[in-house]
Amino acid sequence: EKQTRKKKVECDKSNNLPPRIITRPFGNTTKISKIIIFRGFIGGLGYLNFFYTLSTLPLGDATTLLSLYPIITIFLARCVLGEPIKKNQLIASVLSVIGACLICHPSFLFGNSQDESSKSASHTQSPTIGYVTALLGSVCASCVIVLIRKAGNVGAHTLQLLFSWVVFGIIFSLVAEAMIGSLSPNSKWFIPSRNELPPIIGICITGSCSHFLLNYAAKLAPASIGGLIRSSDIVWSYLWQVLILGVVPQRETWWGVFCVCFSLVLVVIGGNNNDSQKIVSEKQYSSDGNEIPMADVSIPSCCDGNN
């Protein structure tokens, strides 16, 4: 009994040891490093597509097309991670996309209703390339969520995922600036003015916090569910427009918010049902038919003598 307790204590200490983040920021093993590097590469590429899409297409078109990733994530998680495709998740993903369309009012569904700034932006750059980058951005977002989940399965640390994204984000930004800046003099780097610094600093702070939470949470939740919950950001962004910028919402917008919120309810209900079924399936019984409490039979996997 003393040896078992000693082994359990040593096991708990080994599980609490932090990974070598400073000496090995891209992962402790070759398998982890490949996933982390690929996550950073896809993440950096996705943000290039994201910003180019927003600068090229009308805002409603860009946001709607960039919100297609929940559906892509469900099928990609099935192929890469082997996650089952569930009916409630498919319904929730479709409702999420419908809600995005009702909130954003894309011109290819509701006609040419963009504002003057969107019109000027769409005339300065090719909209065809913008639609291509929007679809690529949705694919990249789905790949990132799946890769983060896969990295969590093999033991990657959240800070390693963030470091990889930062490195490749800087590399892609420098390459894009060198290419675009040589073609357009107005796209070169410049020092922000004093009035521009507060929103830029706010973007950096909120963006860093959101990416930390995304990389942490996506490691724990199934990729299909993570993609659906991540898509609720469109509701929050529109609510901030209403509360801070004074945008008057239309009737279709409220229906869109309802669709997105209802899709989240479907995800929560499906998750609760799966948890209850898992608990029932994990119950163990003695030879006389009496249920054995889980506390009496649970043994840490690393201390059961098989590893």
C-alpha positions as a Markdown table, in Angstrom:
| # | Residue | x | y | z |
|---|---|---|---|---|
| 1 | Glu | 0.0 | 0.0 | 0.0 |
| 2 | Lys | 2.9 | 2.4 | 0.8 |
| 3 | Gln | 4.5 | 1.6 | -2.5 |
| 4 | Thr | 1.2 | 2.3 | -4.3 |
| 5 | Arg | 0.8 | 5.7 | -2.6 |
| 6 | Lys | 4.4 | 6.6 | -3.3 |
| 7 | Lys | 4.0 | 5.7 | -7.0 |
| 8 | Lys | 0.8 | 7.8 | -7.1 |
| 9 | Val | 2.6 | 10.8 | -5.6 |
| 10 | Glu | 5.5 | 10.5 | -8.1 |
| 11 | Cys | 3.0 | 10.2 | -10.9 |
| 12 | Asp | 1.1 | 13.3 | -9.8 |
| 13 | Lys | 4.4 | 15.2 | -9.6 |
| 14 | Ser | 5.4 | 14.1 | -13.1 |
| 15 | Asn | 2.1 | 15.2 | -14.5 |
| 16 | Asn | 2.4 | 18.7 | -12.9 |
| 17 | Leu | 5.9 | 19.3 | -14.4 |
| 18 | Pro | 5.8 | 22.2 | -16.9 |
| 19 | Pro | 6.9 | 21.5 | -20.5 |
| 20 | Arg | 10.2 | 23.0 | -21.7 |
| 21 | Ile | 8.5 | 26.0 | -23.2 |
| 22 | Ile | 11.6 | 28.2 | -23.2 |
| 23 | Thr | 14.2 | 25.7 | -24.6 |
| 24 | Arg | 11.7 | 24.0 | -26.9 |
| 25 | Pro | 9.0 | 26.5 | -27.9 |
| 26 | Phe | 7.8 | 24.4 | -30.8 |
| 27 | Gly | 7.2 | 21.3 | -28.8 |
| 28 | Asn | 9.1 | 18.6 | -26.8 |
| 29 | Thr | 8.8 | 15.9 | -29.4 |
| 30 | Thr | 9.0 | 15.6 | -33.2 |
| 31 | Lys | 5.3 | 14.7 | -33.4 |
| 32 | Ile | 4.2 | 17.7 | -31.3 |
| 33 | Ser | 6.6 | 20.1 | -33.2 |
| 34 | Lys | 5.1 | 19.2 | -36.5 |
| 35 | Ile | 1.5 | 19.9 | -35.3 |
| 36 | Ile | 2.5 | 23.2 | -33.6 |
| 37 | Ile | 4.5 | 24.4 | -36.6 |
| 38 | Phe | 1.7 | 23.5 | -39.0 |
| 39 | Arg | -0.8 | 25.3 | -36.7 |
| 40 | Gly | 1.3 | 28.5 | -36.8 |
| 41 | Phe | 1.7 | 28.3 | -40.6 |
| 42 | Ile | -2.0 | 27.8 | -41.2 |
| 43 | Gly | -2.9 | 30.5 | -38.6 |
| 44 | Gly | -0.6 | 33.1 | -40.2 |
| 45 | Leu | -1.9 | 32.3 | -43.7 |
| 46 | Gly | -5.5 | 32.5 | -42.5 |
| 47 | Tyr | -5.0 | 36.0 | -41.0 |
| 48 | Leu | -3.6 | 37.2 | -44.3 |
| 49 | Asn | -6.7 | 35.9 | -46.0 |
| 50 | Phe | -8.9 | 37.4 | -43.3 |
| 51 | Phe | -7.5 | 41.0 | -43.5 |
| 52 | Tyr | -7.3 | 41.0 | -47.3 |
| 53 | Thr | -11.0 | 39.8 | -47.5 |
| 54 | Leu | -12.1 | 42.6 | -45.1 |
| 55 | Ser | -10.2 | 45.2 | -47.2 |
| 56 | Thr | -11.6 | 44.0 | -50.5 |
| 57 | Leu | -15.2 | 42.8 | -50.1 |
| 58 | Pro | -18.2 | 44.6 | -48.6 |
| 59 | Leu | -18.3 | 43.9 | -44.9 |
| 60 | Gly | -21.4 | 41.8 | -45.0 |
| 61 | Asp | -20.1 | 39.6 | -47.8 |
| 62 | Ala | -16.7 | 39.2 | -46.0 |
| 63 | Thr | -18.2 | 38.3 | -42.6 |
| 64 | Thr | -20.7 | 35.8 | -44.0 |
| 65 | Leu | -18.2 | 33.9 | -46.1 |
| 66 | Leu | -15.6 | 33.9 | -43.3 |
| 67 | Ser | -18.3 | 32.4 | -41.0 |
| 68 | Leu | -18.6 | 29.2 | -43.0 |
| 69 | Tyr | -16.0 | 27.4 | -41.0 |
| 70 | Pro | -18.3 | 25.6 | -38.5 |
| 71 | Ile | -19.6 | 23.4 | -41.3 |
| 72 | Ile | -16.1 | 22.8 | -42.7 |
| 73 | Thr | -14.9 | 22.0 | -39.2 |
| 74 | Ile | -17.4 | 19.2 | -38.6 |
| 75 | Phe | -16.3 | 17.3 | -41.7 |
| 76 | Leu | -12.6 | 18.1 | -41.2 |
| 77 | Ala | -12.8 | 16.8 | -37.6 |
| 78 | Arg | -14.3 | 13.6 | -38.8 |
| 79 | Cys | -11.5 | 13.0 | -41.3 |
| 80 | Val | -8.6 | 14.1 | -39.1 |
| 81 | Leu | -9.7 | 13.3 | -35.6 |
| 82 | Gly | -12.3 | 10.7 | -36.1 |
| 83 | Glu | -15.0 | 12.7 | -34.3 |
| 84 | Pro | -18.5 | 11.5 | -35.1 |
| 85 | Ile | -20.8 | 13.7 | -37.2 |
| 86 | Lys | -24.0 | 14.3 | -35.1 |
| 87 | Lys | -27.3 | 15.5 | -36.3 |
| 88 | Asn | -27.6 | 18.3 | -33.7 |
| 89 | Gln | -24.2 | 19.7 | -34.7 |
| 90 | Leu | -25.1 | 19.8 | -38.4 |
| 91 | Ile | -28.4 | 21.6 | -37.6 |
| 92 | Ala | -26.5 | 24.0 | -35.3 |
| 93 | Ser | -23.9 | 24.7 | -38.0 |
| 94 | Val | -26.5 | 25.4 | -40.6 |
| 95 | Leu | -28.4 | 27.7 | -38.2 |
| 96 | Ser | -25.1 | 29.5 | -37.5 |
| 97 | Val | -24.5 | 30.2 | -41.1 |
| 98 | Ile | -28.1 | 31.4 | -41.7 |
| 99 | Gly | -27.8 | 33.6 | -38.6 |
| 100 | Ala | -24.6 | 35.1 | -40.1 |
| 101 | Cys | -26.3 | 35.9 | -43.3 |
| 102 | Leu | -29.3 | 37.6 | -41.6 |
| 103 | Ile | -27.0 | 39.6 | -39.4 |
| 104 | Cys | -24.5 | 40.7 | -42.1 |
| 105 | His | -26.9 | 41.2 | -45.0 |
| 106 | Pro | -24.4 | 40.1 | -47.8 |
| 107 | Ser | -24.9 | 41.8 | -51.1 |
| 108 | Phe | -25.1 | 38.5 | -53.0 |
| 109 | Leu | -28.3 | 37.6 | -51.1 |
| 110 | Phe | -29.8 | 41.0 | -50.1 |
| 111 | Gly | -28.7 | 43.1 | -53.1 |
| 112 | Asn | -26.2 | 45.9 | -53.2 |
| 113 | Ser | -26.7 | 47.5 | -49.8 |
| 114 | Gln | -23.2 | 48.2 | -48.6 |
| 115 | Asp | -22.1 | 51.5 | -47.3 |
| 116 | Glu | -20.0 | 54.1 | -49.1 |
| 117 | Ser | -16.7 | 52.9 | -47.4 |
| 118 | Ser | -17.4 | 49.4 | -48.5 |
| 119 | Lys | -18.1 | 50.5 | -52.0 |
| 120 | Ser | -14.8 | 52.4 | -52.2 |
| 121 | Ala | -12.9 | 49.5 | -50.8 |
| 122 | Ser | -14.5 | 47.1 | -53.3 |
| 123 | His | -13.6 | 49.3 | -56.2 |
| 124 | Thr | -9.9 | 49.7 | -55.3 |
| 125 | Gln | -9.1 | 46.0 | -55.3 |
| 126 | Ser | -10.3 | 43.0 | -57.2 |
| 127 | Pro | -13.5 | 41.5 | -55.5 |
| 128 | Thr | -12.9 | 38.1 | -57.2 |
| 129 | Ile | -9.7 | 37.6 | -55.3 |
| 130 | Gly | -11.5 | 38.7 | -52.2 |
| 131 | Tyr | -14.1 | 36.0 | -52.5 |
| 132 | Val | -11.4 | 33.4 | -53.0 |
| 133 | Thr | -9.5 | 34.6 | -49.9 |
| 134 | Ala | -12.7 | 34.5 | -47.9 |
| 135 | Leu | -13.3 | 30.9 | -48.7 |
| 136 | Leu | -9.6 | 30.1 | -48.0 |
| 137 | Gly | -9.9 | 32.0 | -44.7 |
| 138 | Ser | -12.8 | 29.7 | -43.6 |
| 139 | Val | -10.8 | 26.6 | -44.5 |
| 140 | Cys | -7.8 | 27.9 | -42.6 |
| 141 | Ala | -10.0 | 28.7 | -39.5 |
| 142 | Ser | -11.3 | 25.1 | -39.6 |
| 143 | Cys | -7.8 | 23.7 | -39.9 |
| 144 | Val | -6.6 | 25.8 | -37.0 |
| 145 | Ile | -9.3 | 24.5 | -34.7 |
| 146 | Val | -8.7 | 20.9 | -35.7 |
| 147 | Leu | -4.9 | 21.3 | -35.3 |
| 148 | Ile | -5.3 | 22.8 | -31.8 |
| 149 | Arg | -7.5 | 19.9 | -30.7 |
| 150 | Lys | -5.0 | 17.5 | -32.2 |
| 151 | Ala | -2.1 | 19.3 | -30.4 |
| 152 | Gly | -4.1 | 19.0 | -27.1 |
| 153 | Asn | -4.4 | 15.3 | -27.6 |
| 154 | Val | -0.6 | 14.8 | -27.9 |
| 155 | Gly | 0.2 | 17.1 | -24.9 |
| 156 | Ala | 1.1 | 20.4 | -26.5 |
| 157 | His | 1.2 | 23.5 | -24.3 |
| 158 | Thr | -1.0 | 26.5 | -24.9 |
| 159 | Leu | 1.9 | 28.9 | -24.9 |
| 160 | Gln | 3.7 | 26.8 | -27.5 |
| 161 | Leu | 0.7 | 27.1 | -29.8 |
| 162 | Leu | 0.6 | 30.9 | -29.3 |
| 163 | Phe | 4.3 | 31.2 | -29.9 |
| 164 | Ser | 4.1 | 29.4 | -33.2 |
| 165 | Trp | 1.2 | 31.6 | -34.3 |
| 166 | Val | 3.1 | 34.8 | -33.4 |
| 167 | Val | 6.2 | 33.7 | -35.3 |
| 168 | Phe | 4.4 | 32.8 | -38.5 |
| 169 | Gly | 2.1 | 35.7 | -38.2 |
| 170 | Ile | 5.1 | 38.1 | -38.2 |
| 171 | Ile | 6.8 | 36.2 | -41.0 |
| 172 | Phe | 3.7 | 36.4 | -43.2 |
| 173 | Ser | 3.1 | 40.0 | -42.4 |
| 174 | Leu | 6.6 | 41.0 | -43.4 |
| 175 | Val | 6.4 | 39.0 | -46.6 |
| 176 | Ala | 3.0 | 40.5 | -47.5 |
| 177 | Glu | 4.2 | 44.0 | -46.7 |
| 178 | Ala | 7.2 | 43.6 | -49.0 |
| 179 | Met | 5.0 | 42.3 | -51.8 |
| 180 | Ile | 2.1 | 44.7 | -51.5 |
| 181 | Gly | 4.2 | 47.7 | -50.5 |
| 182 | Ser | 6.3 | 47.4 | -53.7 |
| 183 | Leu | 3.1 | 47.5 | -55.7 |
| 184 | Ser | 1.2 | 50.2 | -53.8 |
| 185 | Pro | 3.0 | 53.2 | -52.1 |
| 186 | Asn | 0.0 | 53.7 | -49.8 |
| 187 | Ser | 0.4 | 50.2 | -48.3 |
| 188 | Lys | 3.8 | 50.8 | -46.7 |
| 189 | Trp | 4.5 | 50.8 | -43.0 |
| 190 | Phe | 4.2 | 54.1 | -41.0 |
| 191 | Ile | 4.3 | 55.1 | -37.4 |
| 192 | Pro | 0.7 | 55.5 | -36.0 |
| 193 | Ser | -0.4 | 58.9 | -34.7 |
| 194 | Arg | -1.2 | 59.6 | -31.1 |
| 195 | Asn | -4.9 | 59.3 | -31.8 |
| 196 | Glu | -4.4 | 55.9 | -33.5 |
| 197 | Leu | -2.4 | 54.3 | -30.7 |
| 198 | Pro | -5.2 | 53.7 | -28.2 |
| 199 | Pro | -7.4 | 51.5 | -30.6 |
| 200 | Ile | -4.2 | 49.7 | -31.8 |
| 201 | Ile | -3.1 | 48.9 | -28.3 |
| 202 | Gly | -6.7 | 47.8 | -27.5 |
| 203 | Ile | -6.7 | 45.5 | -30.5 |
| 204 | Cys | -3.4 | 44.0 | -29.4 |
| 205 | Ile | -4.5 | 43.4 | -25.8 |
| 206 | Thr | -8.0 | 42.0 | -26.6 |
| 207 | Gly | -6.6 | 39.9 | -29.5 |
| 208 | Ser | -3.9 | 38.4 | -27.3 |
| 209 | Cys | -6.4 | 37.5 | -24.6 |
| 210 | Ser | -8.8 | 36.0 | -27.1 |
| 211 | His | -6.2 | 33.9 | -28.8 |
| 212 | Phe | -4.9 | 32.6 | -25.5 |
| 213 | Leu | -8.5 | 31.5 | -24.6 |
| 214 | Leu | -9.1 | 30.0 | -28.0 |
| 215 | Asn | -5.9 | 27.9 | -27.9 |
| 216 | Tyr | -6.6 | 26.8 | -24.4 |
| 217 | Ala | -10.3 | 25.9 | -24.9 |
| 218 | Ala | -9.9 | 24.3 | -28.3 |
| 219 | Lys | -7.4 | 21.8 | -26.8 |
| 220 | Leu | -10.1 | 20.6 | -24.4 |
| 221 | Ala | -13.3 | 20.6 | -26.4 |
| 222 | Pro | -14.1 | 18.6 | -29.5 |
| 223 | Ala | -13.2 | 20.5 | -32.7 |
| 224 | Ser | -16.8 | 20.4 | -34.1 |
| 225 | Ile | -18.2 | 21.9 | -30.9 |
| 226 | Gly | -15.3 | 24.4 | -30.6 |
| 227 | Gly | -16.0 | 25.7 | -34.1 |
| 228 | Leu | -19.7 | 26.2 | -33.4 |
| 229 | Ile | -19.1 | 28.1 | -30.2 |
| 230 | Arg | -16.4 | 30.1 | -31.8 |
| 231 | Ser | -18.9 | 31.3 | -34.5 |
| 232 | Ser | -20.9 | 33.1 | -31.9 |
| 233 | Asp | -18.4 | 36.0 | -32.2 |
| 234 | Ile | -20.6 | 37.5 | -34.9 |
| 235 | Val | -23.4 | 38.1 | -32.4 |
| 236 | Trp | -21.0 | 39.8 | -29.9 |
| 237 | Ser | -19.6 | 42.0 | -32.6 |
| 238 | Tyr | -23.0 | 43.2 | -33.7 |
| 239 | Leu | -24.1 | 43.8 | -30.1 |
| 240 | Trp | -21.0 | 46.0 | -29.6 |
| 241 | Gln | -22.0 | 47.9 | -32.7 |
| 242 | Val | -25.5 | 48.5 | -31.3 |
| 243 | Leu | -24.3 | 49.4 | -27.8 |
| 244 | Ile | -21.1 | 51.4 | -28.6 |
| 245 | Leu | -21.6 | 52.7 | -32.2 |
| 246 | Gly | -25.3 | 53.2 | -32.0 |
| 247 | Val | -26.2 | 51.0 | -35.0 |
| 248 | Val | -30.0 | 50.5 | -35.2 |
| 249 | Pro | -30.6 | 46.7 | -35.8 |
| 250 | Gln | -33.1 | 45.6 | -38.4 |
| 251 | Arg | -35.7 | 42.8 | -38.0 |
| 252 | Glu | -33.6 | 40.3 | -39.9 |
| 253 | Thr | -30.7 | 41.0 | -37.6 |
| 254 | Trp | -32.7 | 39.9 | -34.5 |
| 255 | Trp | -33.7 | 36.7 | -36.4 |
| 256 | Gly | -30.0 | 36.1 | -37.1 |
| 257 | Val | -29.1 | 36.5 | -33.5 |
| 258 | Phe | -31.8 | 34.1 | -32.6 |
| 259 | Cys | -30.5 | 31.5 | -35.0 |
| 260 | Val | -27.0 | 31.7 | -33.7 |
| 261 | Cys | -28.1 | 31.6 | -30.1 |
| 262 | Phe | -30.4 | 28.6 | -30.8 |
| 263 | Ser | -27.5 | 26.8 | -32.5 |
| 264 | Leu | -25.5 | 27.2 | -29.2 |
| 265 | Val | -28.4 | 25.8 | -27.3 |
| 266 | Leu | -28.4 | 22.7 | -29.5 |
| 267 | Val | -24.6 | 22.3 | -28.9 |
| 268 | Val | -25.1 | 22.5 | -25.1 |
| 269 | Ile | -28.1 | 20.1 | -25.1 |
| 270 | Gly | -26.1 | 17.6 | -27.2 |
| 271 | Gly | -23.1 | 17.9 | -24.9 |
| 272 | Asn | -25.2 | 17.3 | -21.7 |
| 273 | Asn | -26.8 | 14.2 | -23.3 |
| 274 | Asn | -23.4 | 12.8 | -24.2 |
| 275 | Asp | -22.0 | 13.4 | -20.6 |
| 276 | Ser | -25.0 | 11.7 | -19.0 |
| 277 | Gln | -24.7 | 8.7 | -21.4 |
| 278 | Lys | -20.9 | 8.5 | -20.6 |
| 279 | Ile | -21.6 | 8.5 | -16.9 |
| 280 | Val | -24.1 | 5.7 | -17.2 |
| 281 | Ser | -21.8 | 3.6 | -19.4 |
| 282 | Glu | -18.9 | 4.0 | -16.9 |
| 283 | Lys | -20.9 | 2.7 | -13.9 |
| 284 | Gln | -19.5 | -0.6 | -12.5 |
| 285 | Tyr | -21.3 | -3.2 | -10.5 |
| 286 | Ser | -20.1 | -5.9 | -8.1 |
| 287 | Ser | -20.9 | -9.6 | -8.5 |
| 288 | Asp | -24.1 | -9.3 | -6.4 |
| 289 | Gly | -25.5 | -6.6 | -8.7 |
| 290 | Asn | -24.8 | -3.6 | -6.5 |
| 291 | Glu | -23.4 | -0.5 | -8.0 |
| 292 | Ile | -19.8 | 0.3 | -7.0 |
| 293 | Pro | -19.1 | 4.1 | -6.3 |
| 294 | Met | -16.8 | 5.6 | -8.9 |
| 295 | Ala | -14.5 | 6.9 | -6.2 |
| 296 | Asp | -13.8 | 3.3 | -5.1 |
| 297 | Val | -12.8 | 2.0 | -8.6 |
| 298 | Ser | -11.1 | 5.0 | -10.3 |
| 299 | Ile | -7.3 | 4.5 | -10.6 |
| 300 | Pro | -5.0 | 7.0 | -12.4 |
| 301 | Ser | -4.0 | 5.6 | -15.7 |
| 302 | Cys | -0.4 | 6.4 | -15.2 |
| 303 | Cys | -0.3 | 4.5 | -11.8 |
| 304 | Asp | -2.3 | 1.3 | -12.7 |
| 305 | Gly | 0.9 | -0.7 | -13.3 |
| 306 | Asn | 0.3 | -1.1 | -17.1 |
| 307 | Asn | 2.4 | 1.9 | -18.2 |
